[in-house]
Coordinates of C-alpha atoms in Angstrom, one line a residue:
D23 CA -108.0 -80.9 -25.2
E24 CA -110.1 -79.5 -28.0
T25 CA -113.3 -79.9 -25.8
A26 CA -111.9 -77.6 -23.1
T27 CA -114.1 -74.9 -21.7
F28 CA -113.0 -71.4 -20.8
T29 CA -114.8 -69.5 -18.0
D30 CA -114.3 -66.0 -16.8
E31 CA -116.4 -63.9 -14.5
I32 CA -119.0 -63.3 -17.3
D33 CA -119.6 -66.6 -19.1
T34 CA -118.3 -70.0 -20.2
Y35 CA -117.1 -70.6 -23.8
Q36 CA -115.9 -73.3 -26.1
L37 CA -112.3 -72.9 -27.5
D38 CA -113.2 -71.4 -30.8
A39 CA -115.7 -69.0 -29.4
W40 CA -113.2 -67.9 -26.7
I41 CA -110.5 -67.3 -29.2
Q42 CA -112.7 -65.4 -31.7
G43 CA -114.4 -63.4 -28.9
T44 CA -111.1 -62.4 -27.3
K45 CA -109.7 -61.3 -30.7
R46 CA -112.8 -59.1 -31.4
L47 CA -113.3 -57.7 -28.0
F48 CA -109.7 -56.5 -27.1
V49 CA -106.9 -54.6 -28.8
A50 CA -103.9 -57.0 -28.5
N51 CA -101.1 -54.4 -28.8
K52 CA -102.7 -52.2 -26.1
S53 CA -103.5 -55.0 -23.7
H54 CA -101.0 -56.8 -21.4
V55 CA -101.0 -59.7 -18.9
D56 CA -98.4 -60.7 -16.4
I57 CA -98.2 -63.9 -14.4
V58 CA -97.3 -63.0 -10.8
P59 CA -93.8 -64.4 -10.1
N60 CA -93.7 -67.6 -8.0
S61 CA -97.4 -68.1 -8.2
L62 CA -97.5 -71.1 -10.5
Q63 CA -98.7 -74.3 -8.7
V64 CA -98.9 -77.6 -10.7
S65 CA -100.3 -81.0 -9.9
D66 CA -101.5 -84.0 -11.9
T67 CA -105.1 -82.5 -12.0
E68 CA -104.6 -78.8 -12.2
A69 CA -102.2 -75.8 -12.6
T70 CA -102.9 -72.4 -11.1
F71 CA -101.3 -69.0 -11.2
L72 CA -102.1 -65.4 -10.3
F73 CA -102.2 -62.7 -12.9
T74 CA -102.5 -59.0 -13.4
E75 CA -103.7 -57.5 -16.7
F76 CA -104.6 -54.4 -18.5
L77 CA -107.3 -55.0 -21.2
T78 CA -108.1 -52.4 -23.9
F79 CA -111.5 -52.8 -25.4
N80 CA -111.9 -52.6 -29.2
I81 CA -114.2 -49.6 -29.2
P82 CA -113.0 -47.3 -31.9
F83 CA -111.7 -43.8 -30.8
L84 CA -112.4 -44.5 -27.1
L85 CA -110.2 -47.6 -26.5
P86 CA -111.3 -47.9 -22.9
Q87 CA -108.7 -49.8 -20.8
V88 CA -109.4 -51.7 -17.5
Y89 CA -107.1 -53.3 -14.9
L90 CA -107.9 -56.5 -13.2
S91 CA -106.2 -59.2 -11.3
G92 CA -107.0 -62.7 -10.2
K93 CA -106.3 -66.4 -10.4
V94 CA -106.4 -68.8 -13.3
I95 CA -107.3 -72.5 -12.7
L96 CA -106.4 -74.9 -15.4
K97 CA -107.9 -78.3 -14.8
R98 CA -105.9 -81.2 -16.3
D99 CA -106.8 -84.7 -17.4
P100 CA -104.5 -86.8 -15.1
N101 CA -104.0 -89.4 -17.8
T102 CA -103.0 -87.1 -20.7
G103 CA -101.9 -83.9 -18.9
L104 CA -104.0 -81.9 -21.4
I105 CA -106.0 -78.9 -20.2
T106 CA -109.7 -79.7 -19.9
S107 CA -110.9 -76.3 -18.5
Y108 CA -109.7 -72.8 -18.0
Q109 CA -111.3 -70.6 -15.3
E110 CA -110.5 -67.1 -14.2
K111 CA -111.5 -65.9 -10.8
W112 CA -111.1 -62.1 -10.6
D113 CA -110.2 -60.2 -7.5
Q114 CA -112.6 -57.5 -8.5
D115 CA -116.3 -57.8 -9.4
V116 CA -117.3 -57.2 -13.0
N117 CA -118.9 -53.8 -12.3
T118 CA -115.8 -52.5 -10.4
V119 CA -113.6 -53.5 -13.4
L120 CA -115.9 -51.9 -16.0
L121 CA -116.4 -48.7 -14.0
S122 CA -112.6 -48.3 -13.6
A123 CA -112.2 -47.9 -17.4
K124 CA -109.8 -45.2 -18.6
L125 CA -110.2 -43.9 -22.1
G126 CA -107.3 -44.0 -24.6
G127 CA -106.0 -47.5 -24.0
G128 CA -102.7 -46.2 -22.6
G129 CA -103.0 -46.5 -18.8
G130 CA -101.3 -49.8 -18.6
K131 CA -98.1 -51.2 -19.9

C-alpha cells in the first residue's frame, strides 16, 4: 500500500521518506540484516518476524557500525493483503545502540 507508514524506535515515516532516509543514512554494502530462522508468523492482519542487524552509518572516514535486534510488525489490509504499516521494536534502547558503535564499519558481517 503506497500510504503505508514505517516506524522505528526514533520516528514514523512515509514510504518515500523512509527509502530516501535509509539510503542516505546507511552504507548498504557494509550493513547486514538477518531474519531469525523460524520466527515468521503470518495472519490475515499482520506478519511478524525477529531480526538481527549490523548498520553502518554513512559518516565519511569513521563509518560507525552498530548492532541491534528486535521484531518487525507488518500490519496488513485483510481485504488486499497489502502492507499498511511497518514497525520495528528494538530489543535495545536507542542510546544503548548508539553508544555501542564501533568505528570502521567492519564489526558485523
